XYZ file of C-alpha atoms in Angstrom:
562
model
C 0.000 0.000 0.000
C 1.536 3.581 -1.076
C 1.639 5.984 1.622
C 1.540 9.859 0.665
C 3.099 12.479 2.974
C 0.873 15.151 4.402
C 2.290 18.058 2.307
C 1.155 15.986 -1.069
C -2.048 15.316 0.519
C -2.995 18.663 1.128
C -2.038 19.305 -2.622
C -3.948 16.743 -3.913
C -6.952 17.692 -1.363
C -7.343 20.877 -2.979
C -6.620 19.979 -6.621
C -9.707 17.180 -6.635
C -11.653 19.605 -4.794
C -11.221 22.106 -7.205
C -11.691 19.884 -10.054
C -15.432 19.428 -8.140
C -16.075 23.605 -7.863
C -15.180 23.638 -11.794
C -17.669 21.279 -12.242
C -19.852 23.360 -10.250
C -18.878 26.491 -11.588
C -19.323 25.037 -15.627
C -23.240 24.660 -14.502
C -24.368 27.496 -12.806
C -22.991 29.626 -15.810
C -24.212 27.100 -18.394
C -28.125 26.518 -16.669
C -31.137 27.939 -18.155
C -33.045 27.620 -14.924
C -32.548 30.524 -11.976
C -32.643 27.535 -9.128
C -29.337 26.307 -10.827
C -27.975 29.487 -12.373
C -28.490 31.755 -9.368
C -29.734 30.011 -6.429
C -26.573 26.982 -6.991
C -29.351 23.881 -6.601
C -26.623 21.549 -7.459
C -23.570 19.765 -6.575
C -20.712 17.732 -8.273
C -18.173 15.286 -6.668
C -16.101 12.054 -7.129
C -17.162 8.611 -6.475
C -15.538 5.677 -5.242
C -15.223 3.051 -7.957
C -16.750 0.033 -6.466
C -19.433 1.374 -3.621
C -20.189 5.111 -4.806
C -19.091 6.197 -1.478
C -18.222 10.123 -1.735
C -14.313 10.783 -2.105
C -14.783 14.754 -2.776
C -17.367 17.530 -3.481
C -16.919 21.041 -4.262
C -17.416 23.487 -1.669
C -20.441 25.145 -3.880
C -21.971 21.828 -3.917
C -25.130 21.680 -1.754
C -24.060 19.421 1.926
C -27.168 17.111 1.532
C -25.788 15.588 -1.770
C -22.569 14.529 -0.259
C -24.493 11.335 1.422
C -27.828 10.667 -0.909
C -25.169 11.096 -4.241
C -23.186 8.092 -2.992
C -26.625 6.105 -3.015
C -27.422 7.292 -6.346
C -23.901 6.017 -7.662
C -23.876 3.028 -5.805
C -27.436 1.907 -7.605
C -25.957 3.111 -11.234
C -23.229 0.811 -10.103
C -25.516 -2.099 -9.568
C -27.648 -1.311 -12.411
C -24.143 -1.083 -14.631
C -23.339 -4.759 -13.501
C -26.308 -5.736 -16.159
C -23.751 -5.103 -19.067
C -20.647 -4.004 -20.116
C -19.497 -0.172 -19.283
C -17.793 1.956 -22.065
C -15.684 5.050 -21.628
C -18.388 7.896 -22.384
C -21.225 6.096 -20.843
C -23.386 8.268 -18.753
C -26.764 7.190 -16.433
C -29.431 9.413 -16.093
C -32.390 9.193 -13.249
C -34.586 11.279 -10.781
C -36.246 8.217 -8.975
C -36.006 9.932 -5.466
C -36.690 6.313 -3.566
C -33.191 5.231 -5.595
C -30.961 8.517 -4.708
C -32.744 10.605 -2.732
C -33.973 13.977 -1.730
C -37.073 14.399 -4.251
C -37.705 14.121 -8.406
C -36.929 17.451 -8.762
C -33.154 16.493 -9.163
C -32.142 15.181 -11.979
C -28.809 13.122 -11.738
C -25.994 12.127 -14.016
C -23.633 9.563 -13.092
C -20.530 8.846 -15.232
C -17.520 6.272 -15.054
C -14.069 7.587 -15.257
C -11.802 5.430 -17.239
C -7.779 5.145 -16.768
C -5.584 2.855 -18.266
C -8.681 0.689 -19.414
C -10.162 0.331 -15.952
C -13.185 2.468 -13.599
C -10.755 4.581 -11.462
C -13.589 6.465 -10.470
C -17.176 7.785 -10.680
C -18.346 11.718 -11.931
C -21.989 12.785 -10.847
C -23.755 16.027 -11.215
C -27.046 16.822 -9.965
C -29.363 19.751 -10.376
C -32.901 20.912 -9.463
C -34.965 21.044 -12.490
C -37.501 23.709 -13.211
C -39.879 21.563 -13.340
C -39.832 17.582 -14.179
C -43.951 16.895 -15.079
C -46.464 15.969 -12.451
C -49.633 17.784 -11.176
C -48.379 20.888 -10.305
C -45.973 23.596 -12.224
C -42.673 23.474 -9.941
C -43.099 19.892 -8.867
C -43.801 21.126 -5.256
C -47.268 19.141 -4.958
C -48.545 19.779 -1.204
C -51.651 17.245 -1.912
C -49.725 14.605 -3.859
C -50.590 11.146 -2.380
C -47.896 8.986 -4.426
C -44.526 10.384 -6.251
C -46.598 9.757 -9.770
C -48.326 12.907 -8.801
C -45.308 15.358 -7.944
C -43.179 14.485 -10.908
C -42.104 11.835 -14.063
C -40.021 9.495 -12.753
C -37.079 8.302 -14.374
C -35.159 4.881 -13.020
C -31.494 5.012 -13.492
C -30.860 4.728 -17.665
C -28.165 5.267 -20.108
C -28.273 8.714 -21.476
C -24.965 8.324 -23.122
C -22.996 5.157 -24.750
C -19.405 4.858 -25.543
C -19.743 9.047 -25.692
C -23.074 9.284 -27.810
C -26.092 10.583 -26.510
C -28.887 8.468 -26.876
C -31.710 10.693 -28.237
C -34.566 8.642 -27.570
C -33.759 8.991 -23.923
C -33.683 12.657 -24.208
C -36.616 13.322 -26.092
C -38.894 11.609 -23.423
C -37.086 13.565 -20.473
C -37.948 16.514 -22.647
C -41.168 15.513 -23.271
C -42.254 15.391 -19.538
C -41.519 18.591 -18.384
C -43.537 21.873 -19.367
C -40.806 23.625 -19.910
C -38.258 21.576 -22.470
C -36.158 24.824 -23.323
C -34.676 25.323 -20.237
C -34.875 21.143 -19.253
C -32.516 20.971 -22.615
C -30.334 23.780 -21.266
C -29.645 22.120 -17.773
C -29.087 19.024 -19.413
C -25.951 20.310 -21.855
C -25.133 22.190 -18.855
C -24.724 19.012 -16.794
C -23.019 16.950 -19.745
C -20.162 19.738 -19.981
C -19.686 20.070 -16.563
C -19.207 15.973 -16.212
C -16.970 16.444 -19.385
C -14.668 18.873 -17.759
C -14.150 16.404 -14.947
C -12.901 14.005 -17.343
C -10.927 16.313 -18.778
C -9.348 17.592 -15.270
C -8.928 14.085 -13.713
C -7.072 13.202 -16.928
C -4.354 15.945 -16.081
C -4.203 15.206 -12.299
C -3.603 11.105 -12.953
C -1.077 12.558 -15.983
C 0.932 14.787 -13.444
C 0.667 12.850 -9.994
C 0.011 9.072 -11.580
C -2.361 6.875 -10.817
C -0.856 5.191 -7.455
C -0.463 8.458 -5.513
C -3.899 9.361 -6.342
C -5.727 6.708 -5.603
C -4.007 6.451 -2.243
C -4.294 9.812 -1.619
C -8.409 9.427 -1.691
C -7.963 6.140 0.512
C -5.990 8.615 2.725
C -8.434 11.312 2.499
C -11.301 8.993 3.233
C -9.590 7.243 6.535
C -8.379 10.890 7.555
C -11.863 12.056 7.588
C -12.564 9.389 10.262
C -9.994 9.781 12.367
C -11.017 13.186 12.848
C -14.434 12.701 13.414
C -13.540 10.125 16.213
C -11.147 12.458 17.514
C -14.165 15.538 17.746
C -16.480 12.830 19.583
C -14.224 11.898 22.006
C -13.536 15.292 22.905
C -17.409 14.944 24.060
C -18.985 13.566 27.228
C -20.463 10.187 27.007
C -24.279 10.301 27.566
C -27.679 10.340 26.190
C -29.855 13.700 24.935
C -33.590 13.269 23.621
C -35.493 15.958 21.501
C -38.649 15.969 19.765
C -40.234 18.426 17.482
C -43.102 18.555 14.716
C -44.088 19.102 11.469
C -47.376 20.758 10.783
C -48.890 18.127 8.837
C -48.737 15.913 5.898
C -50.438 18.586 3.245
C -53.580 16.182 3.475
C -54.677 15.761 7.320
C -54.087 18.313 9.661
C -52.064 16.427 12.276
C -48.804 17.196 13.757
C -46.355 14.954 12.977
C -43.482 14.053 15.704
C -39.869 13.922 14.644
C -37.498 12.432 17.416
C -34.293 11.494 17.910
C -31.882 9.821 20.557
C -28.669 10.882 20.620
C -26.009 8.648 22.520
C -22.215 9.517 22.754
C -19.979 6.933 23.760
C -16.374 7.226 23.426
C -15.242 7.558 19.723
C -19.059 6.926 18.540
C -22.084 8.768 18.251
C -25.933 7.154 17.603
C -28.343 9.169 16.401
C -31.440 6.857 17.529
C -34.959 7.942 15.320
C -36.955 5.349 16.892
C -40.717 6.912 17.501
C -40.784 9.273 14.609
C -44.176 9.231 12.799
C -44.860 6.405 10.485
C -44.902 7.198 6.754
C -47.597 9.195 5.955
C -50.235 9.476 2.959
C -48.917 12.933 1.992
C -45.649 13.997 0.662
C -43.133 14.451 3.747
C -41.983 11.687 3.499
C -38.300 10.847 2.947
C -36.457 7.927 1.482
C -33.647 6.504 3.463
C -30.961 8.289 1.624
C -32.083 11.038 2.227
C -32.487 10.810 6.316
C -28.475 9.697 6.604
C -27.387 12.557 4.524
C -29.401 15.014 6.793
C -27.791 13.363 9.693
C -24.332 14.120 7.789
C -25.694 17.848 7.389
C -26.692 18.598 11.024
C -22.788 16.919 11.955
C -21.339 19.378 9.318
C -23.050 22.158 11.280
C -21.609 21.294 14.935
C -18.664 19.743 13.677
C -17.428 22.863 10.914
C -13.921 21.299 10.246
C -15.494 17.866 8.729
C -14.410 17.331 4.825
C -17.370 16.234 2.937
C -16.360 12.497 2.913
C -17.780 9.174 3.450
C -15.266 8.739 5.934
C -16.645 11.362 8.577
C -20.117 8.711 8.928
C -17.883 5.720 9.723
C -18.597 6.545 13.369
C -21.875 7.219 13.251
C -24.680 4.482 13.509
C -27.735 5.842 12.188
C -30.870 3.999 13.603
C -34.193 5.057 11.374
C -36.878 2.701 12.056
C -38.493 0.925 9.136
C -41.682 2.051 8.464
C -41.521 5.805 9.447
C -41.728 8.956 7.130
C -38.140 8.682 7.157
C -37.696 5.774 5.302
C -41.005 5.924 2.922
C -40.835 3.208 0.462
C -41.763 3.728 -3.183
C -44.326 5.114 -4.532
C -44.898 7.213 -1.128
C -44.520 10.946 -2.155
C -41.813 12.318 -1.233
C -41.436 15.814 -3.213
C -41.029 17.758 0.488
C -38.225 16.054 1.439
C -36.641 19.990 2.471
C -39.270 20.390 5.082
C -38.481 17.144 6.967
C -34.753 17.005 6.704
C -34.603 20.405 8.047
C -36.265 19.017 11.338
C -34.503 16.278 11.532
C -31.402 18.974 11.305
C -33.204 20.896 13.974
C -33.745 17.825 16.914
C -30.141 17.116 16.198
C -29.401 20.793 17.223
C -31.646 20.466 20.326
C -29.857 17.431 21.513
C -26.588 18.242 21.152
C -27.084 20.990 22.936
C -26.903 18.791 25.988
C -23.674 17.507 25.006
C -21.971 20.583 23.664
C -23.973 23.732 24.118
C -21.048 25.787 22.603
C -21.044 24.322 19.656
C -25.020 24.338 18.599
C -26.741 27.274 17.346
C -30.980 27.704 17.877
C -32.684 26.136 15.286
C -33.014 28.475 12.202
C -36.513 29.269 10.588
C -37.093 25.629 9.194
C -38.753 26.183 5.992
C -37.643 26.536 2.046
C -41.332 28.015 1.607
C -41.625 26.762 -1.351
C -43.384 28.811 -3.835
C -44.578 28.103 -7.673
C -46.687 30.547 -9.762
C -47.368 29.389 -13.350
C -49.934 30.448 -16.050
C -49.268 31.706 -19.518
C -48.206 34.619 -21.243
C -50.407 36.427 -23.840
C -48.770 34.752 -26.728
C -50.106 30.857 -24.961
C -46.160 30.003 -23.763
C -46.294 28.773 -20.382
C -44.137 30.042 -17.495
C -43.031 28.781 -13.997
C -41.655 30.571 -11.417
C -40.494 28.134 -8.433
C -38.065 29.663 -5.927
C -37.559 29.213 -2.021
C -37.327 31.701 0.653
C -35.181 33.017 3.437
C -35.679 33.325 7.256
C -33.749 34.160 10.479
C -30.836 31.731 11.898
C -30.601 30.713 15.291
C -28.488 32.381 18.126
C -25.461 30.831 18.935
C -22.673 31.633 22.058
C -21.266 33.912 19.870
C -23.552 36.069 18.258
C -27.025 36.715 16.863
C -28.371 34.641 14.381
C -27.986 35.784 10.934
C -31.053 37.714 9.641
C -32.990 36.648 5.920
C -30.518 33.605 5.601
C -31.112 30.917 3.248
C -32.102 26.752 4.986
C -29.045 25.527 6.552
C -29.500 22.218 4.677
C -27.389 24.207 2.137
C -25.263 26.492 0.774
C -27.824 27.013 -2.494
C -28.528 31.232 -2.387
C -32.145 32.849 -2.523
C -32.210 33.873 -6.378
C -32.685 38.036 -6.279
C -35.769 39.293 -6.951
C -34.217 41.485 -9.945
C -34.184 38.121 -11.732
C -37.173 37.005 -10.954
C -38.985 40.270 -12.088
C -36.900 40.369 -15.343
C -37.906 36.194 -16.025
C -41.441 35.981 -15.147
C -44.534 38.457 -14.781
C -44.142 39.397 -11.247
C -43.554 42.089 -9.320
C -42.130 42.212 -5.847
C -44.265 44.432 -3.713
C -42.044 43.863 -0.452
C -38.792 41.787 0.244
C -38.076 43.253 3.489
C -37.247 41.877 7.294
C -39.889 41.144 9.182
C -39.618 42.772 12.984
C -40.580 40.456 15.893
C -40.225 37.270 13.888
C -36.718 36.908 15.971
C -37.022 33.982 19.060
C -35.280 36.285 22.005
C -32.341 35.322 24.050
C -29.258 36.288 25.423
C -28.037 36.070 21.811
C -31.009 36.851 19.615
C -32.501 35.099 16.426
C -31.966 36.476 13.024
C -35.030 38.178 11.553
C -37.487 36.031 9.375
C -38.452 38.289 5.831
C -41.389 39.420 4.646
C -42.082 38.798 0.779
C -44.902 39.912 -1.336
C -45.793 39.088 -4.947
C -48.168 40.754 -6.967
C -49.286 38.841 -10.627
C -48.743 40.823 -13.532
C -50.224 38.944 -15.837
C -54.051 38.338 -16.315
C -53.677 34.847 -14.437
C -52.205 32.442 -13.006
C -52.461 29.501 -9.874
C -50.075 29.292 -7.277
C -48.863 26.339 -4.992
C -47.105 26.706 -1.415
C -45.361 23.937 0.188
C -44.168 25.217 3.633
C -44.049 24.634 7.525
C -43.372 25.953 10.671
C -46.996 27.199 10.454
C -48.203 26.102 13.534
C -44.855 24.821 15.360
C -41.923 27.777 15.741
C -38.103 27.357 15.379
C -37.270 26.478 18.984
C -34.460 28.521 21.043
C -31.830 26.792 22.981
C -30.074 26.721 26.513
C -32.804 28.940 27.590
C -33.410 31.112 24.878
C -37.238 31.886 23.491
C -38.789 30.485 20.130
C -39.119 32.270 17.253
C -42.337 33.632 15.006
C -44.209 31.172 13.062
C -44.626 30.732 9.461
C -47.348 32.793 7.974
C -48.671 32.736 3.943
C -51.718 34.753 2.774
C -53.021 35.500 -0.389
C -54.843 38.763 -1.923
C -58.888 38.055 -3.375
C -61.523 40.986 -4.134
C -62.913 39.624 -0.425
C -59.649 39.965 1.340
C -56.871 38.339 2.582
C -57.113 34.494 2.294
C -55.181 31.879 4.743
C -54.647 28.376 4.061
C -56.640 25.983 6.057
C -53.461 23.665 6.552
C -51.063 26.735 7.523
C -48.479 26.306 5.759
C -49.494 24.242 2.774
C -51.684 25.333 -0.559
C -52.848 24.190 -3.915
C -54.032 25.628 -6.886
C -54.249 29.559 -5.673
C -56.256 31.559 -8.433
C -54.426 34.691 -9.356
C -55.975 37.700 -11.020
C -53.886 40.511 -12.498
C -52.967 42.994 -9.592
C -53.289 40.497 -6.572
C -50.544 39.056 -4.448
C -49.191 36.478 -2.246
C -47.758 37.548 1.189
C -45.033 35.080 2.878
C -43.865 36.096 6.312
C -41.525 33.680 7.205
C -39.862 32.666 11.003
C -37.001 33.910 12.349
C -34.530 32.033 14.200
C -34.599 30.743 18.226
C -33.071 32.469 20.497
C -29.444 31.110 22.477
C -29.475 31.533 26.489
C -31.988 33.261 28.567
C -33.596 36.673 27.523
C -32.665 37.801 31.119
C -28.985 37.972 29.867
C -29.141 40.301 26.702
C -27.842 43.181 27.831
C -30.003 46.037 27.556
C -27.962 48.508 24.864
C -28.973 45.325 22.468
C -32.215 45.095 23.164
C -32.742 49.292 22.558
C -30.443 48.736 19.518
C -32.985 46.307 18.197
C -35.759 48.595 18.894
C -33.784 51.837 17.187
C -33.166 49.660 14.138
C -36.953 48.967 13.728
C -35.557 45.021 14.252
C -38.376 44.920 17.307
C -41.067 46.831 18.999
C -41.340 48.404 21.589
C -44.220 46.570 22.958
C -42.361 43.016 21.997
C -39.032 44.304 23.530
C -41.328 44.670 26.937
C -42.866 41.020 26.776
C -39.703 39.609 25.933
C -37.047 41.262 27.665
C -38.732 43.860 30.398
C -38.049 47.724 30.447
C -34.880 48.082 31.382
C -34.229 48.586 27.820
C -35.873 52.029 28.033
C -33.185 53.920 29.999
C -30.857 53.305 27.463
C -33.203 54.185 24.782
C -33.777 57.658 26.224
């Protein structure tokens, strides 16, 4: 077995990582959809040859593809086993219940050849604008099975011995309503899985293909060692936490998400047993998709982790069969966001018993997922699906971050000048919304306040959201945060959706609006603490009222104001 000092390690560290952000970087300026282009919905990385574990991903890459990606390679890898591989091939699939996360993401898998044999495997992933299904967006709040939310698409070859088949295209094209900018993420994709070839074939040209194989067997055992080192660093015990989701977008009942967390020694089990059992509507998550959330929440409290199989060696995972966390197909699944982001959230709530310096409140726990569609006066039809921003949770340090994007990734909130300039909108509002923050010694970030007005003669909307009825929860004593609220504008009023936070087929006249107000983040330590400059700061800024400031923190606040 070669061994490879540190100093060449390092190198080779940030040459494959780089190779990962070009990949990256080649589709967000080559997309034709805004969730790719501008907000980054997408991530590259390199496979291991035989399991699909994750060697590297780029640092643009979006955290909860480093552990559902190495499912999706791992089943190309089983499905490749049917017959023989070529140089050039390339897999194509969506199916959600194979890789994860929802059908939204479209994935391309590729095998990298070298001297004749798989050295490696190249994927690329990307939210598509919109993949078929009952609703425009593919953000279906009522779907009851994954047939409604999207076309589904098993893992097939797209590309043999380096030729695209074109059958395969034109029925990926042909489920989507809009095959323009499907084709345009697509070549997008394809160039940015050919530029890994091409960088890969420099790095084994310069560095050979010995060093770099053992310097990804070195990155991968590296990766463990210091996760084992971080736990034992810990004290051994047991934390419990338990939170909700609204409901399943069909019955309005709260849904429990909880978790065991035990630390002992080196180890850490994250223990899911009493969840709620898979349910008829579409929060549901495949089991790839509830380890890589556990792999996000770790990436939170644990910063210095690479994103590398390696770092879950430790870890034992417990999600009990039969829960929404491990839906089997065809259970929808298209809201996968919503759940993984409270999964994220009673991780943060438990290790806050182990290591309350390290945790931060939990942040405002929705993407709010928003499509409006309709058509424009010439009959061509047009789909605006974006997510939304909240507040962050406090942490020992400081305030949580006000209008920040879900901490299940580093994807940004695409800016409203796009938005206008794409589709026939027209943002009344995109402003922070005061008293949304959870108060504590170290405040919440502020929650925003969005509003859309139609500019066009028509058009439905859809919502998929939460934290409508249960708020982002504060930590080592510190206060929850606003709840979720969506409204929308008819000649009677201001309309409210009966299930909170979820909403289907919206009808939009020319002139009326939707209204999101979304939570802001819980607050760290008591309120008691925060001293009272920052609470009159907050009130001078217009970041909290007067009469809120009162409730939440007393008057003491007020001598300082004067």
């Amino acid at each position: 077995m070669t061994t490879i000092d540190p100093i060449t390690l390092a190198v080779l560290a940030g040459r494959m990582e780089q190779i990962a952000d070009e990949m990256d970087a080649t589709l967000f300026r080559a997309a034709f959809n805004p969730i790719i282009a501008e907000a980054h919905d997408a991530s590259h990385g390199i496979y291991h040859p035989e399991t699909g574990a994750t060697l590297v991903q780029g640092k643009s890459g979006l955290p909860i593809f480093v552990g559902v990606m190495a499912y999706g390679v791992a089943a190309v890898i089983e499905k490749a086993r049917e017959s023989e591989v070529a140089d050039g091939d390339i897999w194509i699939f969506n199916d959600a219940h194979i890789g994860g996360t929802h059908l939204s993401d479209m994935r391309l898998v590729r095998p990298y050849f070298h001297d004749g044999r798989i050295f490696c495997w190249l994927a690329s992933v990307g939210h598509w604008h919109d993949v078929g299904g009952a609703v425009p967006g593919n953000y279906n709040p009522g779907a009851t099975d994954v047939f409604q939310e999207a076309f589904v698409l098993p893992p097939v070859r797209l590309a043999r011995g380096g030729e695209i088949i074109e059958d395969v295209v034109d029925i990926v094209l042909r489920n989507t309503r809009l095959p323009q900018s499907a084709r345009g993420d697509l070549n997008g994709q394809l160039g940015a899985l050919d530029l890994g070839v091409k960088r890969l074939d420099a790095l084994l040209g310069e560095y050979g293909e010995t060093t770099i194989r053992a310097a990804l067997d070195a990155l991968s055992d590296r990766a463990e060692a210091l996760m084992r080192a971080e736990l034992e660093a810990l004290p051994d015990g047991r934390w419990e936490a338990e939170d909700f989701l609204d409901n399943d977008g069909i019955t309005d009942a709260a849904l429990p998400i909880r978790v065991a967390l035990e630390l002992r020694g080196d180890r850490l089990t994250l223990d899911f047993t009493g969840t709620a059992p898979a349910t008829a509507g579409p929060v549901n998550i495949a089991r790839p998709t509830a380890v890589a959330a556990v792999y996000v929440a770790i990436k939170h409290v644990f910063p210095a982790m690479p994103a590398n199989a390696g770092v879950m060696r430790p870890l034992d995972v417990v999600i009990p069969e039969g829960s929404l966390l491990a839906a089997e197909f065809p259970k929808p699944t298209g809201g996968y966001t919503e759940t993984i982001l409270r999964m994220i959230d009673v991780i943060f709530l438990a290790m806050a018993g182990a290591a309350p310096d390290r945790v931060v409140a939990n942040a405002y726990g929705t993407i709010n997922a928003l499509s409006i569609a309709g058509r424009r006066e010439s009959g061509t039809p047009w789909v605006m699906f974006s997510f939304y921003g909240g507040g962050h949770g406090g942490s020992l340090e400081s305030d949580g971050l006000n209008h920040g994007n879900a901490p299940i990734s580093t994807a940004t909130i695409p800016p409203l000048e796009i938005l206008e300039a794409a589709y026939p909108v027209m943002f009344r509002q995109w402003a922070l919304r005061p008293d949304s923050a959870g108060a504590g010694r170290h405040r919440g970030g502020l929650g925003a306040l969005y509003e859309i007005e139609l500019l066009e003669e028509r058009a439905e909307a859809f919502l998929f959201g939460e934290r409508g009825q249960f708020a982002p929860q504060g930590v080592v004593g510190g206060a929850p945060a606003a709840l979720n609220a969506f409204h929308w504008e008819t000649e009677d009023g201001w309309q409210a959706p009966p299930l909170a936070s979820k909403m289907r087929g919206i009808r939009l006249e020319r002139g009326r609006s939707v209204r999101l107000q979304t939570p802001g983040g819980g607050g760290y330590g008591p309120p008691s603490e925060r001293p009272a400059e920052a609470v009159a700061r907050d009130v001078a800024l217009g970041y909290l009222s007067a009469e809120k400031a009162d409730a939440d923190y007393g008057s003491a606040w007020r001598e300082v104001h004067r």
